[in-house]
Amino acid sequence: MRIGHFKETYVSDQAVFATATSRFWLGILFALLLLFPFVAGDYLLFMANLAGITIIGAVGLNILTGFAGQISLGHAAFIGVGGYTAAILATRFNLPFLICLPLSGLMAAFFGIIVGGPSLRLKGLYLCIATLAAQLILEFVFVHWESVTGGIRGINLSPPEICGYVLDNDFKYYFLTLAMVILCVTAARNLFRTRVGRAFIAIRDRDISAELMGINLLRYKLYAFAVSSFMAGLSGCLWVNFLKTVTPEHFPLMESVRYLAMIIVGGMGSILGSIFGAIFMTIVPEAISTVLGLLVNTFPTAMSFLFPLQQVIFGLLIVIFLVFEPHGLAEIWRRIKNYFHLWPFEH
Amino acid sequence: MPKILSIDGVSLAFGGLEVLSDISFDVNEGEIFAIIGPNGAGKTSTLNIINGFYRPKKGKVFFQGTDITHLQADKRAALGLGRTFQNIALYHGMSVLDNIKLGAHSHLKTGLISGLWYWGAAHKEEMALRKEIEKDIIDFLEIESIRNQSVSTLAYGLQKRVELARALAMRPKVLLMDEPVAGMNAEETEDMARFILDIKEERNITIVLIEHDMKMIMDISDRVLVLNFGYKLTQGSPREVQKHPDVIKAYLGQKKG
């Protein structure tokens, strides 16, 4: 329970974690995240890495679609650009990982800006189709530009090395992923405390009045594309280095759709929502298949229809969530927090 | 008094529909200049031309002596053209405070990179902005109690006031107000009229105003321009305009025969 928190300066009023309670819980969360790899098994570590890498991608897409209102169906392709850039720089030019990482982001941002160009004239579904074209074109390039991308066989990498320290297992990689997630989430949250983030939201809510208030629409839409695909690029680089291979089948259109579903389930226009959405979409399918796996052990004859059921259950879960809470998991979380504000009293 | 804004022979057409025909007028520095006229007279279109949302087919717009006819809308805002809208155009995804802060956009410097980093310059700028807004705007418009609320939950009259706050954060030299008291009750109208007069007198901001509330127009404006079907009917002091036979004809019609 926390009651009566008084703020005396504008600095404390505008702090992200304004109360001692929230800072306390943040500390606990941070400690748990650091402890996690020491107690988790291989499988859980693998999933945690995957979830972290997905969070970075989802935060990126949420900045573009959830905050700035520009729907993109090309997010997986931007992740792909980052991934391929990382793989090519590492294998052909032998660049160290810490240089590959930002360069992958920058390369993806470059492509993002090109794809974002038409966004001044195209809105909503029309922009959606334009980004779909980008997705398909880039997918085509990944498959057919064999001399560079290695075609459908892709490129294999050796494990990344940071200052002589080789990240050759999921345990070591976890700390890299965690650091990058914290970095990206903090940067995204910061952005929305400044005029740049406010301009994104203004463009989403009312672009005409935003322009009359002094916002250069094209510049800020391109900013949104750049930041979004920069994070996609980082996510791609981390993913490729994690799997130690890159092939075109990692970045299909369905992956773009999956990212959109993530931010919708998590909460559009919410950084926390992107985190929830990414974790939900990574963990839940696995959880379902684990449960179904157990069922198969007990009822071996049911196997033929239990496995296809996975997708059905997952789809149903998403629909149910959206019907009951259209603002996503972030909103559910907010309600839970509000409930505990005054707990154990009712009013 | 020197002219701050000049409209010179402006015409505007949407396809075959003539919206404004050869409109010319000057706005003097520090005055309240009202534009009235029946529905469809071209009042809002005139404001949109000044703002740069529409481009005139013919004619020119001057602001402080420079030709801004071809300047982009966002650059005009930075020069000092503030605006409030007839149908409130606040950003519903943001709090009252953030809506107001958005008005100051052109006066801030934080770029993409410094925004992502935040600590240092961006933080300092945000805090200075907060201080300024609290002192000059929130306090002035008496909206302290709602500053952290989401704008979508506010009553209509308050939303209008927040919109005025956002326009003031633009630090305008000329404030273009499209029907600031439409749909308000008598008390809210009086409050708004008082704010408008204070803005003019204390901050020396020139105000261009569209309104249908004739009582308010006659009370607070220095000069009135009357438009009808895209033509300039007349212009003068509120008293002159009120008695002008063409104005009476435009508003009330004419006896047959």
mmCIF file of C-alpha atoms in Angstrom, chain A residues 68-305:
data_model
loop_
_atom_site.group_PDB
_atom_site.id
_atom_site.type_symbol
_atom_site.label_atom_id
_atom_site.label_comp_id
_atom_site.label_asym_id
_atom_site.label_seq_id
_atom_site.Cartn_x
_atom_site.Cartn_y
_atom_site.Cartn_z
ATOM 1 C CA ALA A 68 3.898 7.521 -34.272
ATOM 2 C CA GLY A 69 0.909 5.777 -35.879
ATOM 3 C CA GLN A 70 2.727 4.524 -38.990
ATOM 4 C CA ILE A 71 1.681 0.935 -39.616
ATOM 5 C CA SER A 72 4.516 -1.214 -40.871
ATOM 6 C CA LEU A 73 4.400 -4.708 -42.306
ATOM 7 C CA GLY A 74 8.116 -4.680 -43.014
ATOM 8 C CA HIS A 75 9.546 -4.974 -39.529
ATOM 9 C CA ALA A 76 10.886 -8.496 -40.001
ATOM 10 C CA ALA A 77 12.708 -7.341 -43.121
ATOM 11 C CA PHE A 78 14.428 -4.563 -41.154
ATOM 12 C CA ILE A 79 15.425 -7.120 -38.548
ATOM 13 C CA GLY A 80 16.730 -9.166 -41.446
ATOM 14 C CA VAL A 81 18.774 -6.265 -42.778
ATOM 15 C CA GLY A 82 20.364 -5.940 -39.344
ATOM 16 C CA GLY A 83 20.993 -9.667 -39.142
ATOM 17 C CA TYR A 84 22.551 -9.962 -42.575
ATOM 18 C CA THR A 85 24.649 -6.836 -42.024
ATOM 19 C CA ALA A 86 25.996 -8.339 -38.814
ATOM 20 C CA ALA A 87 26.730 -11.685 -40.442
ATOM 21 C CA ILE A 88 28.403 -10.200 -43.513
ATOM 22 C CA LEU A 89 30.526 -7.736 -41.543
ATOM 23 C CA ALA A 90 31.632 -10.456 -39.152
ATOM 24 C CA THR A 91 32.465 -13.144 -41.730
ATOM 25 C CA ARG A 92 33.773 -11.087 -44.667
ATOM 26 C CA PHE A 93 35.388 -8.152 -42.961
ATOM 27 C CA ASN A 94 36.215 -9.803 -39.643
ATOM 28 C CA LEU A 95 34.898 -6.799 -37.777
ATOM 29 C CA PRO A 96 34.559 -7.219 -34.021
ATOM 30 C CA PHE A 97 31.087 -7.693 -32.600
ATOM 31 C CA LEU A 98 30.962 -4.348 -30.812
ATOM 32 C CA ILE A 99 31.402 -2.591 -34.154
ATOM 33 C CA CYS A 100 29.025 -4.889 -36.042
ATOM 34 C CA LEU A 101 26.243 -4.197 -33.551
ATOM 35 C CA PRO A 102 25.802 -0.446 -34.118
ATOM 36 C CA LEU A 103 26.528 -0.811 -37.838
ATOM 37 C CA SER A 104 23.694 -3.358 -38.171
ATOM 38 C CA GLY A 105 21.395 -0.855 -36.504
ATOM 39 C CA LEU A 106 22.537 1.957 -38.758
ATOM 40 C CA MET A 107 22.129 -0.138 -41.903
ATOM 41 C CA ALA A 108 18.583 -1.098 -40.898
ATOM 42 C CA ALA A 109 17.852 2.549 -40.053
ATOM 43 C CA PHE A 110 19.069 3.546 -43.503
ATOM 44 C CA PHE A 111 16.631 1.098 -45.112
ATOM 45 C CA GLY A 112 13.926 2.269 -42.732
ATOM 46 C CA ILE A 113 14.352 5.853 -43.863
ATOM 47 C CA ILE A 114 14.115 4.826 -47.515
ATOM 48 C CA VAL A 115 10.948 2.828 -46.902
ATOM 49 C CA GLY A 116 9.571 5.632 -44.726
ATOM 50 C CA GLY A 117 9.984 8.176 -47.509
ATOM 51 C CA PRO A 118 6.517 7.674 -48.995
ATOM 52 C CA SER A 119 4.916 8.040 -45.543
ATOM 53 C CA LEU A 120 4.415 11.768 -46.057
ATOM 54 C CA ARG A 121 1.884 11.010 -48.785
ATOM 55 C CA LEU A 122 0.670 7.555 -47.758
ATOM 56 C CA LYS A 123 -1.344 6.976 -44.619
ATOM 57 C CA GLY A 124 -2.863 4.020 -42.814
ATOM 58 C CA LEU A 125 -3.534 1.013 -45.007
ATOM 59 C CA TYR A 126 -1.796 2.580 -47.996
ATOM 60 C CA LEU A 127 1.434 2.919 -46.050
ATOM 61 C CA CYS A 128 0.888 -0.612 -44.812
ATOM 62 C CA ILE A 129 0.917 -1.871 -48.401
ATOM 63 C CA ALA A 130 4.052 0.160 -49.191
ATOM 64 C CA THR A 131 5.894 -1.425 -46.263
ATOM 65 C CA LEU A 132 4.573 -4.822 -47.339
ATOM 66 C CA ALA A 133 6.294 -4.220 -50.679
ATOM 67 C CA ALA A 134 9.530 -3.449 -48.840
ATOM 68 C CA GLN A 135 9.193 -6.688 -46.884
ATOM 69 C CA LEU A 136 8.713 -8.757 -50.034
ATOM 70 C CA ILE A 137 11.508 -7.024 -51.934
ATOM 71 C CA LEU A 138 14.000 -7.470 -49.089
ATOM 72 C CA GLU A 139 12.963 -11.111 -48.639
ATOM 73 C CA PHE A 140 13.592 -11.624 -52.334
ATOM 74 C CA VAL A 141 17.023 -10.011 -52.004
ATOM 75 C CA PHE A 142 17.908 -12.225 -49.018
ATOM 76 C CA VAL A 143 17.116 -15.342 -51.046
ATOM 77 C CA HIS A 144 18.473 -14.401 -54.450
ATOM 78 C CA TRP A 145 21.511 -12.206 -53.924
ATOM 79 C CA GLU A 146 23.497 -15.347 -53.307
ATOM 80 C CA SER A 147 26.985 -13.892 -53.675
ATOM 81 C CA VAL A 148 26.379 -11.696 -50.637
ATOM 82 C CA THR A 149 23.666 -13.343 -48.553
ATOM 83 C CA GLY A 150 24.530 -16.961 -49.259
ATOM 84 C CA GLY A 151 21.034 -17.600 -50.663
ATOM 85 C CA ILE A 152 18.832 -20.088 -48.858
ATOM 86 C CA ARG A 153 21.827 -21.706 -47.179
ATOM 87 C CA GLY A 154 22.580 -18.416 -45.473
ATOM 88 C CA ILE A 155 25.708 -17.548 -43.531
ATOM 89 C CA ASN A 156 27.198 -19.237 -40.485
ATOM 90 C CA LEU A 157 28.989 -17.214 -37.824
ATOM 91 C CA SER A 158 31.325 -17.987 -35.005
ATOM 92 C CA PRO A 159 30.207 -16.879 -31.532
ATOM 93 C CA PRO A 160 30.627 -13.155 -30.809
ATOM 94 C CA GLU A 161 33.570 -11.913 -28.839
ATOM 95 C CA ILE A 162 33.582 -8.838 -26.610
ATOM 96 C CA CYS A 163 37.016 -7.620 -25.512
ATOM 97 C CA GLY A 164 38.472 -11.095 -25.719
ATOM 98 C CA TYR A 165 35.536 -12.649 -23.906
ATOM 99 C CA VAL A 166 33.772 -15.217 -26.108
ATOM 100 C CA LEU A 167 29.995 -15.498 -25.654
ATOM 101 C CA ASP A 168 29.798 -19.133 -26.657
ATOM 102 C CA ASN A 169 26.815 -20.263 -24.603
ATOM 103 C CA ASP A 170 23.336 -19.057 -23.665
ATOM 104 C CA PHE A 171 24.426 -18.236 -20.127
ATOM 105 C CA LYS A 172 27.065 -15.738 -21.258
ATOM 106 C CA TYR A 173 24.875 -14.409 -24.035
ATOM 107 C CA TYR A 174 22.096 -13.705 -21.552
ATOM 108 C CA PHE A 175 24.023 -10.811 -20.004
ATOM 109 C CA LEU A 176 24.584 -9.206 -23.393
ATOM 110 C CA THR A 177 20.885 -9.536 -24.223
ATOM 111 C CA LEU A 178 19.879 -8.142 -20.844
ATOM 112 C CA ALA A 179 22.180 -5.147 -21.195
ATOM 113 C CA MET A 180 20.871 -4.392 -24.667
ATOM 114 C CA VAL A 181 17.244 -4.715 -23.560
ATOM 115 C CA ILE A 182 17.831 -2.292 -20.682
ATOM 116 C CA LEU A 183 19.619 0.112 -22.999
ATOM 117 C CA CYS A 184 16.911 0.076 -25.678
ATOM 118 C CA VAL A 185 13.992 0.243 -23.260
ATOM 119 C CA THR A 186 15.572 3.146 -21.377
ATOM 120 C CA ALA A 187 16.354 5.012 -24.585
ATOM 121 C CA ALA A 188 12.803 4.532 -25.839
ATOM 122 C CA ARG A 189 11.301 5.655 -22.555
ATOM 123 C CA ASN A 190 13.575 8.705 -22.544
ATOM 124 C CA LEU A 191 12.591 9.669 -26.049
ATOM 125 C CA PHE A 192 8.985 10.085 -24.946
ATOM 126 C CA ARG A 193 9.959 12.558 -22.260
ATOM 127 C CA THR A 194 11.190 14.996 -24.912
ATOM 128 C CA ARG A 195 9.785 16.956 -27.817
ATOM 129 C CA VAL A 196 10.688 14.210 -30.285
ATOM 130 C CA GLY A 197 8.429 11.660 -28.615
ATOM 131 C CA ARG A 198 5.652 14.187 -28.157
ATOM 132 C CA ALA A 199 5.868 15.004 -31.850
ATOM 133 C CA PHE A 200 5.457 11.280 -32.699
ATOM 134 C CA ILE A 201 2.273 11.044 -30.640
ATOM 135 C CA ALA A 202 0.943 14.305 -32.062
ATOM 136 C CA ILE A 203 1.439 12.985 -35.601
ATOM 137 C CA ARG A 204 -0.451 9.819 -34.686
ATOM 138 C CA ASP A 205 -3.334 11.643 -33.002
ATOM 139 C CA ARG A 206 -3.829 14.583 -35.387
ATOM 140 C CA ASP A 207 -1.276 15.152 -38.082
ATOM 141 C CA ILE A 208 -2.825 18.355 -39.450
ATOM 142 C CA SER A 209 -2.831 20.194 -36.165
ATOM 143 C CA ALA A 210 0.638 18.794 -35.431
ATOM 144 C CA GLU A 211 1.941 20.523 -38.530
ATOM 145 C CA LEU A 212 0.276 23.811 -37.602
ATOM 146 C CA MET A 213 1.929 23.519 -34.159
ATOM 147 C CA GLY A 214 5.308 23.594 -35.846
ATOM 148 C CA ILE A 215 6.166 19.937 -36.396
ATOM 149 C CA ASN A 216 7.849 19.081 -39.666
ATOM 150 C CA LEU A 217 5.826 15.969 -40.519
ATOM 151 C CA LEU A 218 8.251 14.374 -42.954
ATOM 152 C CA ARG A 219 11.242 14.815 -40.676
ATOM 153 C CA TYR A 220 9.529 13.298 -37.656
ATOM 154 C CA LYS A 221 7.992 10.425 -39.586
ATOM 155 C CA LEU A 222 11.455 9.599 -40.899
ATOM 156 C CA TYR A 223 12.841 9.887 -37.366
ATOM 157 C CA ALA A 224 10.251 7.345 -36.267
ATOM 158 C CA PHE A 225 11.214 4.983 -39.078
ATOM 159 C CA ALA A 226 14.898 5.464 -38.304
ATOM 160 C CA VAL A 227 14.647 4.755 -34.565
ATOM 161 C CA SER A 228 12.289 1.862 -35.134
ATOM 162 C CA SER A 229 14.420 0.134 -37.712
ATOM 163 C CA PHE A 230 17.608 0.923 -35.815
ATOM 164 C CA MET A 231 16.243 -1.152 -32.949
ATOM 165 C CA ALA A 232 15.088 -3.784 -35.433
ATOM 166 C CA GLY A 233 18.648 -3.892 -36.742
ATOM 167 C CA LEU A 234 20.084 -4.340 -33.254
ATOM 168 C CA SER A 235 17.572 -7.083 -32.606
ATOM 169 C CA GLY A 236 18.541 -8.760 -35.870
ATOM 170 C CA CYS A 237 22.242 -8.584 -35.059
ATOM 171 C CA LEU A 238 21.688 -10.072 -31.615
ATOM 172 C CA TRP A 239 19.485 -12.817 -32.995
ATOM 173 C CA VAL A 240 21.877 -13.851 -35.726
ATOM 174 C CA ASN A 241 24.807 -13.905 -33.308
ATOM 175 C CA PHE A 242 22.707 -15.884 -30.864
ATOM 176 C CA LEU A 243 21.703 -18.556 -33.379
ATOM 177 C CA LYS A 244 25.158 -18.286 -35.031
ATOM 178 C CA THR A 245 23.476 -18.528 -38.419
ATOM 179 C CA VAL A 246 21.299 -16.414 -40.676
ATOM 180 C CA THR A 247 18.939 -17.661 -43.393
ATOM 181 C CA PRO A 248 16.070 -15.963 -45.249
ATOM 182 C CA GLU A 249 13.476 -18.101 -43.478
ATOM 183 C CA HIS A 250 14.082 -16.192 -40.255
ATOM 184 C CA PHE A 251 12.476 -13.066 -41.675
ATOM 185 C CA PRO A 252 9.250 -14.008 -43.478
ATOM 186 C CA LEU A 253 6.157 -11.813 -43.740
ATOM 187 C CA MET A 254 4.575 -13.860 -40.959
ATOM 188 C CA GLU A 255 7.292 -12.615 -38.632
ATOM 189 C CA SER A 256 6.288 -9.015 -39.389
ATOM 190 C CA VAL A 257 2.696 -9.917 -38.640
ATOM 191 C CA ARG A 258 3.806 -11.604 -35.427
ATOM 192 C CA TYR A 259 5.520 -8.393 -34.313
ATOM 193 C CA LEU A 260 2.377 -6.399 -35.053
ATOM 194 C CA ALA A 261 0.372 -8.904 -33.023
ATOM 195 C CA MET A 262 2.889 -8.533 -30.208
ATOM 196 C CA ILE A 263 2.455 -4.797 -29.809
ATOM 197 C CA ILE A 264 -1.314 -5.066 -30.159
ATOM 198 C CA VAL A 265 -1.538 -7.766 -27.488
ATOM 199 C CA GLY A 266 0.969 -5.945 -25.285
ATOM 200 C CA GLY A 267 -0.443 -2.469 -25.757
ATOM 201 C CA MET A 268 -0.008 0.001 -28.583
ATOM 202 C CA GLY A 269 1.798 3.160 -27.582
ATOM 203 C CA SER A 270 3.271 1.632 -24.453
ATOM 204 C CA ILE A 271 6.912 0.684 -23.942
ATOM 205 C CA LEU A 272 5.924 -1.678 -21.156
ATOM 206 C CA GLY A 273 3.304 -3.111 -23.507
ATOM 207 C CA SER A 274 5.975 -4.002 -26.052
ATOM 208 C CA ILE A 275 7.851 -5.918 -23.352
ATOM 209 C CA PHE A 276 4.747 -7.792 -22.218
ATOM 210 C CA GLY A 277 3.721 -8.504 -25.800
ATOM 211 C CA ALA A 278 7.147 -9.835 -26.757
ATOM 212 C CA ILE A 279 7.325 -12.095 -23.719
ATOM 213 C CA PHE A 280 3.764 -13.310 -24.244
ATOM 214 C CA MET A 281 4.328 -14.145 -27.902
ATOM 215 C CA THR A 282 7.610 -15.924 -27.151
ATOM 216 C CA ILE A 283 6.720 -17.839 -24.026
ATOM 217 C CA VAL A 284 3.048 -18.731 -24.464
ATOM 218 C CA PRO A 285 3.374 -20.839 -27.641
ATOM 219 C CA GLU A 286 6.154 -22.776 -25.905
ATOM 220 C CA ALA A 287 4.059 -23.195 -22.775
ATOM 221 C CA ILE A 288 1.133 -24.464 -24.789
ATOM 222 C CA SER A 289 3.256 -27.002 -26.603
ATOM 223 C CA THR A 290 4.774 -28.162 -23.298
ATOM 224 C CA VAL A 291 1.320 -28.740 -21.836
ATOM 225 C CA LEU A 292 0.178 -30.476 -24.988
ATOM 226 C CA GLY A 293 3.348 -32.554 -24.901
ATOM 227 C CA LEU A 294 2.423 -33.767 -21.433
ATOM 228 C CA LEU A 295 -1.079 -34.581 -22.631
ATOM 229 C CA VAL A 296 0.335 -36.585 -25.514
ATOM 230 C CA ASN A 297 2.304 -38.665 -23.039
ATOM 231 C CA THR A 298 -0.887 -39.538 -21.203
ATOM 232 C CA PHE A 299 -3.093 -39.942 -24.279
ATOM 233 C CA PRO A 300 -0.775 -41.148 -27.048
ATOM 234 C CA THR A 301 -3.673 -41.702 -29.428
ATOM 235 C CA ALA A 302 -4.719 -38.045 -29.307
ATOM 236 C CA MET A 303 -1.426 -36.866 -30.778
ATOM 237 C CA SER A 304 -2.744 -36.332 -34.295
ATOM 238 C CA PHE A 305 -5.159 -33.619 -33.265
#
